[in-house]
CSV table of C-alpha atoms in Angstrom, one decimal:
chain,number,residue,atom,x,y,z
A,1355,MET,CA,27.8,-44.4,0.2
A,1356,CYS,CA,31.1,-43.0,1.4
A,1357,TYR,CA,33.8,-45.1,3.2
A,1358,ALA,CA,33.4,-43.2,6.5
A,1359,ASP,CA,29.7,-44.0,6.7
A,1360,MET,CA,30.3,-47.6,5.7
A,1361,ILE,CA,33.0,-48.0,8.4
A,1362,LEU,CA,30.6,-46.6,11.1
A,1363,ARG,CA,27.8,-48.9,10.0
A,1364,THR,CA,30.1,-51.9,10.1
A,1365,LEU,CA,31.4,-51.0,13.6
A,1366,LYS,CA,27.8,-50.4,14.8
A,1367,LYS,CA,26.6,-53.8,13.5
A,1368,GLU,CA,29.5,-55.7,14.8
A,1369,LYS,CA,29.5,-54.0,18.3
A,1370,ALA,CA,28.8,-57.3,20.0
A,1371,ALA,CA,31.7,-59.1,18.3
A,1372,ILE,CA,34.1,-56.2,19.1
A,1373,ILE,CA,33.2,-56.4,22.8
A,1374,LEU,CA,33.6,-60.1,22.8
A,1375,PHE,CA,37.0,-59.9,21.2
A,1376,VAL,CA,38.2,-57.3,23.7
A,1377,CYS,CA,36.9,-59.2,26.7
A,1378,GLY,CA,38.5,-62.4,25.4
A,1379,SER,CA,41.8,-60.7,24.9
A,1380,ILE,CA,41.9,-59.3,28.4
A,1381,LEU,CA,40.9,-62.7,29.9
A,1382,MET,CA,43.6,-64.4,27.9
A,1383,ASN,CA,46.2,-62.0,29.0
A,1384,ILE,CA,45.2,-62.4,32.6
A,1385,TYR,CA,45.3,-66.2,32.3
A,1386,TYR,CA,48.7,-66.1,30.5
A,1387,THR,CA,50.1,-63.8,33.2
A,1388,ILE,CA,49.0,-66.0,36.1
A,1389,LEU,CA,50.2,-69.2,34.3
A,1390,SER,CA,53.6,-67.9,33.4
A,1391,ASN,CA,54.2,-65.8,36.5
A,1392,VAL,CA,55.4,-62.9,34.4
A,1393,GLY,CA,54.2,-59.4,33.9
A,1394,PHE,CA,51.6,-58.1,31.4
A,1395,LYS,CA,52.5,-59.1,27.9
A,1396,LEU,CA,51.4,-57.1,24.9
A,1397,TYR,CA,51.8,-59.5,22.1
A,1398,PRO,CA,48.8,-61.8,22.9
A,1399,LEU,CA,46.7,-58.6,22.8
A,1400,ILE,CA,48.3,-57.6,19.5
A,1401,ILE,CA,47.5,-61.0,18.0
A,1402,ASN,CA,43.9,-60.8,19.0
A,1403,MET,CA,43.6,-57.3,17.7
A,1404,PHE,CA,45.1,-58.5,14.4
A,1405,PHE,CA,42.4,-61.2,14.0
A,1406,LEU,CA,39.7,-58.7,15.0
A,1407,ILE,CA,40.8,-56.2,12.3
A,1408,LEU,CA,40.8,-59.1,9.7
A,1409,TYR,CA,37.3,-60.0,10.8
A,1410,LEU,CA,36.1,-56.4,10.6
A,1411,PHE,CA,37.7,-56.0,7.1
A,1412,TYR,CA,35.8,-59.0,5.9
A,1413,LYS,CA,32.5,-57.8,7.3
A,1414,PHE,CA,33.2,-54.3,5.9
A,1415,PHE,CA,33.5,-55.6,2.3
A,1416,ALA,CA,30.6,-57.9,2.8
A,1417,TYR,CA,28.3,-55.1,3.9
A,1418,ARG,CA,29.8,-52.8,1.2
A,1419,LYS,CA,28.9,-55.4,-1.5
A,1420,LEU,CA,25.3,-55.7,-0.1
A,1421,TYR,CA,24.7,-52.0,0.0
A,1422,LYS,CA,26.2,-51.6,-3.5
A,1423,CYS,CA,23.9,-54.2,-4.9
A,1424,LEU,CA,20.9,-52.4,-3.3
A,1425,GLU,CA,22.0,-49.0,-4.7
A,1426,GLU,CA,22.5,-50.5,-8.2
A,1427,GLY,CA,19.1,-52.1,-8.0
A,1428,VAL,CA,17.4,-48.7,-7.3
A,1429,THR,CA,19.4,-46.8,-9.9
A,1430,SER,CA,19.2,-49.5,-12.6
A,1431,PRO,CA,17.5,-48.5,-15.8
A,1432,GLN,CA,15.2,-51.6,-15.3
A,1433,TYR,CA,13.8,-49.9,-12.2
A,1434,ASN,CA,11.5,-47.4,-13.9
A,1435,GLY,CA,8.5,-47.9,-11.7
A,1436,GLY,CA,6.8,-49.8,-14.6
A,1437,LYS,CA,4.9,-53.1,-14.4
A,1438,ASN,CA,8.0,-55.1,-15.4
A,1439,SER,CA,10.0,-53.8,-12.4
A,1440,LEU,CA,11.2,-56.4,-10.1
A,1441,PHE,CA,10.3,-54.3,-7.1
A,1442,GLU,CA,6.8,-53.7,-8.4
A,1443,ASP,CA,6.4,-57.5,-8.9
A,1444,VAL,CA,7.4,-58.0,-5.3
A,1445,ILE,CA,5.0,-55.4,-4.0
A,1446,GLU,CA,2.2,-56.8,-6.1
A,1447,LYS,CA,2.9,-60.3,-4.7
A,1448,GLU,CA,2.9,-59.0,-1.2
A,1449,LYS,CA,-0.5,-57.3,-1.8
A,1450,GLU,CA,-1.8,-60.6,-3.2
A,1451,ILE,CA,-0.6,-62.5,-0.2
A,1452,HIS,CA,-2.1,-59.9,2.2
A,1453,LYS,CA,-5.4,-60.0,0.4
A,1454,LYS,CA,-5.5,-63.8,0.7
A,1455,TYR,CA,-4.6,-63.5,4.4
A,1456,LEU,CA,-7.5,-61.1,5.0
A,1457,SER,CA,-9.8,-63.4,3.1
A,1458,GLU,CA,-8.9,-66.3,5.3
A,1459,ILE,CA,-9.3,-64.3,8.4
A,1460,SER,CA,-12.7,-63.2,7.3
A,1461,LYS,CA,-13.7,-66.8,6.6
A,1462,LEU,CA,-12.4,-67.9,10.0
A,1463,ASN,CA,-14.4,-65.1,11.8
A,1464,ASP,CA,-17.5,-66.1,9.9
A,1465,SER,CA,-17.0,-69.7,10.9
A,1466,ILE,CA,-16.6,-68.7,14.6
A,1467,LYS,CA,-19.7,-66.6,14.5
A,1468,GLU,CA,-21.7,-69.4,12.9
A,1469,ARG,CA,-20.4,-71.8,15.6
A,1470,ASP,CA,-21.3,-69.4,18.4
A,1471,LEU,CA,-24.8,-68.9,17.0
A,1472,MET,CA,-25.4,-72.6,16.9
A,1473,LEU,CA,-24.0,-73.0,20.5
A,1474,ILE,CA,-26.2,-70.1,21.8
A,1475,GLU,CA,-29.3,-71.7,20.1
A,1476,TRP,CA,-28.4,-75.1,21.7
A,1477,ILE,CA,-28.1,-73.4,25.1
A,1478,HIS,CA,-31.5,-71.8,24.8
A,1479,ASN,CA,-33.0,-75.1,23.8
A,1480,MET,CA,-31.3,-76.7,26.9
A,1481,LYS,CA,-32.8,-73.9,29.1
A,1482,THR,CA,-36.2,-74.8,27.8
A,1483,SER,CA,-35.6,-78.5,28.8
A,1484,VAL,CA,-34.4,-77.3,32.2
A,1485,SER,CA,-37.6,-75.3,32.7
A,1486,VAL,CA,-39.7,-78.3,31.8
A,1487,ILE,CA,-37.8,-80.5,34.4
A,1488,SER,CA,-38.3,-77.8,37.0
A,1489,LEU,CA,-42.1,-77.7,36.5
A,1490,ALA,CA,-42.3,-81.5,36.4
A,1491,THR,CA,-40.5,-81.9,39.7
A,1492,GLU,CA,-42.4,-79.1,41.6
A,1493,SER,CA,-44.9,-81.6,43.0
A,1494,MET,CA,-42.2,-84.1,44.1
A,1495,LYS,CA,-41.9,-83.8,47.8
A,1496,SER,CA,-39.4,-86.7,48.3
A,1497,LYS,CA,-35.6,-86.3,48.8
A,1498,GLU,CA,-35.1,-87.5,45.3
A,1499,GLY,CA,-37.3,-84.7,44.0
A,1500,SER,CA,-35.3,-82.1,46.0
A,1501,ASP,CA,-32.0,-83.5,44.6
A,1502,ILE,CA,-33.3,-83.4,41.0
A,1503,ARG,CA,-34.4,-79.8,41.5
A,1504,TYR,CA,-31.1,-78.8,43.0
A,1505,GLU,CA,-29.0,-80.4,40.3
A,1506,ASN,CA,-31.4,-78.9,37.7
A,1507,GLU,CA,-30.8,-75.5,39.2
A,1508,LEU,CA,-27.0,-76.0,39.0
A,1509,LEU,CA,-27.4,-76.9,35.3
A,1510,LYS,CA,-29.4,-73.8,34.7
A,1511,LYS,CA,-26.7,-71.6,36.3
A,1512,ASN,CA,-24.0,-73.2,34.3
A,1513,LEU,CA,-25.9,-72.6,31.0
A,1514,GLU,CA,-26.4,-69.0,32.1
A,1515,ASN,CA,-22.7,-68.7,32.7
A,1516,VAL,CA,-21.9,-69.9,29.2
A,1517,LEU,CA,-24.3,-67.4,27.8
A,1518,ASN,CA,-22.6,-64.6,29.8
A,1519,VAL,CA,-19.3,-65.6,28.2
A,1520,PHE,CA,-20.8,-64.8,24.8
A,1521,ARG,CA,-22.5,-61.6,26.0
A,1522,MET,CA,-19.1,-60.3,27.2
A,1523,ASP,CA,-18.2,-59.7,23.5
A,1524,GLU,CA,-21.1,-57.3,23.3
A,1525,PHE,CA,-20.8,-55.8,26.8
A,1526,SER,CA,-21.1,-52.2,25.8
A,1527,SER,CA,-24.5,-52.8,24.2
A,1528,ASP,CA,-25.7,-54.7,27.3
A,1529,TYR,CA,-24.5,-52.1,29.8
A,1530,VAL,CA,-27.2,-50.1,31.7
A,1531,PRO,CA,-25.8,-48.2,34.7
A,1532,GLU,CA,-28.1,-47.1,37.4
A,1533,SER,CA,-28.2,-46.3,41.1
A,1534,ILE,CA,-28.2,-49.5,43.2
A,1535,ASN,CA,-28.8,-50.1,46.9
A,1536,LEU,CA,-26.2,-52.6,48.0
A,1537,ASN,CA,-28.3,-54.1,50.8
A,1538,SER,CA,-31.2,-54.7,48.4
A,1539,ILE,CA,-29.1,-56.4,45.7
A,1540,VAL,CA,-27.4,-58.6,48.3
A,1541,LYS,CA,-30.8,-59.7,49.6
A,1542,GLU,CA,-32.0,-60.5,46.0
A,1543,VAL,CA,-28.9,-62.7,45.4
A,1544,VAL,CA,-29.1,-64.4,48.8
A,1545,ASN,CA,-32.8,-65.2,48.2
A,1546,SER,CA,-32.0,-66.6,44.7
A,1547,GLU,CA,-29.4,-68.9,46.2
A,1548,LYS,CA,-31.6,-70.3,49.0
A,1549,SER,CA,-31.2,-73.9,47.7
A,1550,SER,CA,-27.4,-73.6,47.7
A,1551,PHE,CA,-27.4,-72.4,51.3
A,1552,ILE,CA,-29.8,-75.2,52.4
A,1553,TYR,CA,-27.9,-78.0,50.7
A,1554,GLY,CA,-24.5,-76.6,51.9
A,1555,LYS,CA,-25.9,-76.1,55.4
A,1556,VAL,CA,-24.4,-72.6,55.3
A,1557,TYR,CA,-26.0,-69.5,56.8
A,1558,PRO,CA,-25.8,-66.1,55.2
A,1559,LYS,CA,-25.5,-63.0,57.3
A,1560,ASN,CA,-26.3,-59.8,55.5
A,1561,ARG,CA,-24.9,-56.9,57.4
A,1562,VAL,CA,-24.8,-54.4,54.6
A,1563,ASN,CA,-26.0,-50.9,55.7
A,1564,SER,CA,-29.2,-50.0,53.9
A,1565,SER,CA,-27.9,-46.5,53.2
A,1566,LEU,CA,-25.1,-47.7,50.9
A,1567,ASN,CA,-25.8,-46.9,47.3
A,1568,ILE,CA,-23.5,-47.4,44.3
A,1569,TYR,CA,-23.7,-46.7,40.5
A,1570,SER,CA,-23.3,-49.6,38.2
A,1571,ASP,CA,-25.1,-52.2,36.0
A,1572,LYS,CA,-27.5,-54.2,38.1
A,1573,LYS,CA,-27.6,-57.3,36.0
A,1574,TRP,CA,-23.8,-57.7,35.7
A,1575,LEU,CA,-23.3,-56.8,39.4
A,1576,LYS,CA,-25.8,-59.4,40.5
A,1577,PHE,CA,-23.8,-62.0,38.5
A,1578,VAL,CA,-20.6,-61.0,40.2
A,1579,ILE,CA,-22.0,-61.1,43.7
A,1580,LYS,CA,-23.8,-64.4,43.0
A,1581,GLN,CA,-20.5,-66.0,41.8
A,1582,LEU,CA,-18.7,-64.9,44.9
A,1583,ILE,CA,-21.5,-66.2,47.2
A,1584,ILE,CA,-21.7,-69.5,45.3
A,1585,ASN,CA,-17.9,-69.9,45.7
A,1586,ALA,CA,-18.2,-69.0,49.4
A,1587,VAL,CA,-20.9,-71.7,49.9
A,1588,LYS,CA,-19.0,-74.2,47.8
A,1589,TYR,CA,-15.9,-74.1,50.0
A,1590,SER,CA,-17.5,-73.5,53.4
A,1591,GLU,CA,-17.8,-76.1,56.1
A,1592,ALA,CA,-21.3,-77.3,57.1
A,1593,ASN,CA,-23.0,-75.3,59.8
A,1594,SER,CA,-20.7,-72.3,59.2
A,1595,SER,CA,-21.8,-68.8,58.1
A,1596,ILE,CA,-21.0,-66.3,55.4
A,1597,MET,CA,-20.7,-62.7,56.5
A,1598,ILE,CA,-21.7,-60.0,53.9
A,1599,PHE,CA,-21.0,-56.5,55.0
A,1600,GLY,CA,-20.0,-53.1,53.6
A,1601,GLU,CA,-17.4,-50.4,54.4
A,1602,GLU,CA,-17.3,-46.8,53.2
A,1603,SER,CA,-14.7,-44.1,53.0
A,1604,ASP,CA,-14.8,-40.6,51.5
A,1605,SER,CA,-14.1,-41.9,48.0
A,1606,ASN,CA,-15.0,-45.6,48.0
A,1607,ILE,CA,-17.6,-48.1,49.1
A,1608,THR,CA,-16.4,-51.7,49.6
A,1609,LEU,CA,-18.6,-54.9,49.8
A,1610,HIS,CA,-17.1,-57.9,51.6
A,1611,ILE,CA,-18.1,-61.5,51.2
A,1612,LYS,CA,-16.3,-63.4,54.0
A,1613,ASP,CA,-16.5,-67.1,54.6
A,1614,LYS,CA,-15.0,-69.5,57.2
A,1615,GLY,CA,-14.2,-72.2,54.7
A,1616,ILE,CA,-11.1,-74.1,53.7
A,1617,GLY,CA,-9.4,-70.9,52.3
A,1618,ILE,CA,-6.9,-70.6,49.5
A,1619,LYS,CA,-3.2,-71.5,49.6
A,1620,LYS,CA,-0.9,-68.4,49.6
A,1621,SER,CA,1.0,-69.8,46.6
A,1622,GLU,CA,-2.2,-69.9,44.5
A,1623,ILE,CA,-3.9,-66.6,45.4
A,1624,HIS,CA,-2.3,-64.7,42.5
A,1625,ARG,CA,-3.7,-67.3,40.0
A,1626,ILE,CA,-7.3,-67.6,41.1
A,1627,PHE,CA,-8.6,-65.1,38.4
A,1628,GLU,CA,-6.9,-67.0,35.6
A,1629,PRO,CA,-9.2,-68.9,33.2
A,1630,PHE,CA,-9.6,-72.7,34.0
A,1631,PHE,CA,-7.4,-72.5,37.1
A,1632,THR,CA,-9.1,-74.7,39.7
A,1633,GLY,CA,-6.3,-74.8,42.4
A,1634,THR,CA,-5.8,-77.5,44.9
A,1635,ASN,CA,-9.3,-77.1,46.4
A,1636,GLY,CA,-11.0,-77.4,43.1
A,1637,ARG,CA,-9.1,-80.5,42.0
A,1638,SER,CA,-9.5,-82.3,45.3
A,1639,SER,CA,-13.3,-81.8,45.4
A,1640,ASP,CA,-14.1,-81.7,41.7
A,1641,LYS,CA,-16.4,-78.7,42.3
A,1642,SER,CA,-14.7,-76.1,40.2
A,1643,SER,CA,-14.6,-75.3,36.5
A,1644,GLY,CA,-12.0,-72.5,36.9
A,1645,MET,CA,-14.3,-70.0,35.0
A,1646,GLY,CA,-16.4,-68.4,37.8
A,1647,LEU,CA,-13.7,-66.1,39.2
A,1648,TYR,CA,-12.2,-65.5,35.8
A,1649,MET,CA,-15.6,-64.1,34.7
A,1650,VAL,CA,-15.9,-62.1,37.9
A,1651,LYS,CA,-12.6,-60.4,37.2
A,1652,LYS,CA,-13.4,-59.7,33.5
A,1653,ILE,CA,-16.8,-58.2,34.4
A,1654,CYS,CA,-15.3,-56.1,37.3
A,1655,ASP,CA,-12.7,-54.7,35.0
A,1656,LYS,CA,-15.4,-53.6,32.6
A,1657,LEU,CA,-17.5,-52.1,35.4
A,1658,HIS,CA,-14.4,-50.4,36.9
A,1659,ILE,CA,-14.8,-52.3,40.1
A,1660,SER,CA,-11.7,-53.4,42.0
A,1661,VAL,CA,-11.9,-57.1,43.1
A,1662,ASP,CA,-9.5,-58.3,45.8
A,1663,VAL,CA,-9.1,-61.3,48.1
A,1664,SER,CA,-7.4,-62.1,51.3
A,1665,SER,CA,-7.3,-65.7,52.4
A,1666,GLU,CA,-5.6,-68.1,54.8
A,1667,SER,CA,-5.6,-71.8,54.2
A,1668,GLY,CA,-7.9,-73.6,56.6
A,1669,LYS,CA,-9.5,-70.3,58.0
A,1670,GLY,CA,-11.5,-68.9,55.1
A,1671,SER,CA,-11.5,-66.2,52.5
A,1672,ASP,CA,-12.6,-62.5,52.2
A,1673,PHE,CA,-13.5,-61.3,48.7
A,1674,SER,CA,-14.1,-57.6,48.4
A,1675,LEU,CA,-15.6,-55.4,45.7
A,1676,THR,CA,-14.6,-51.7,45.8
A,1677,PHE,CA,-16.8,-49.1,44.1
A,1678,ARG,CA,-15.9,-45.5,43.5
A,1679,ARG,CA,-18.5,-43.1,44.9
A,1680,SER,CA,-20.6,-41.4,42.3
A,1681,GLU,CA,-22.7,-38.3,42.3
A,1682,ASN,CA,-25.4,-40.3,40.4
A,1683,CYS,CA,-26.3,-42.4,43.5
């Protein structure tokens, strides 16, 4: 490598040091001028430049030695591309390490899959037990029986939520888009959550126009709407109502789920879709796992639905789902 190239490389690599030296020299001269009440003096700058040049000379020869060693290694007779080459040994070692790394990753993935299968099997067994409890308490007309059925239903929903977390990994194979009437799907969800409304003493008001149709996956959309309604009931005051209504424009249809509950703090709104974030309300009432809204956001992203929220602490929240109009509806 020629000296000119080597000098340019050195200056480029030591650019930060050069800037630091120059700035230091200027500051030192300013300080010296103020302190001694005399004009600008050249010799402090010359001294600094002298040390800078010494430093650059040192780095120049250090870099030159390094590049020279590298060039000699490549042009050495020992570097013939054969099996005894140092470079070939290094490459072979890297390949060996990479192979072990891939093997460990494969083992880890297999272990995770095995654990997931065991957990899914356990959840299905738990759902069987939940169904048995549900049948056994059907004839119980007392308040205790109602409480057991309500808690059993919550357990069933939580188990289903865990299963949906696993299903998210195979979302594309479980995605079936179709034309959906918004009013009908809201009615289905509201009817499935009757016990939640009764226990929470909250009243749903479905004001969705029956002419509004969207194109999406019905199963996943029901899950999203159900989660938003459950949240609205959970944080609503007794004897209040939840308003569910739709809006439409030329390009979009928006579904609103609006409650008159305790609302969300302004400082926490930007975090409500994060996993395991429960917020002040969730921590104070011990009602939240921090996964419901996270799942809502993940599913909406996959369904290309925009989910937004406006809320005021103490006055309630308005969650909205915005769908693009489709010719398939």
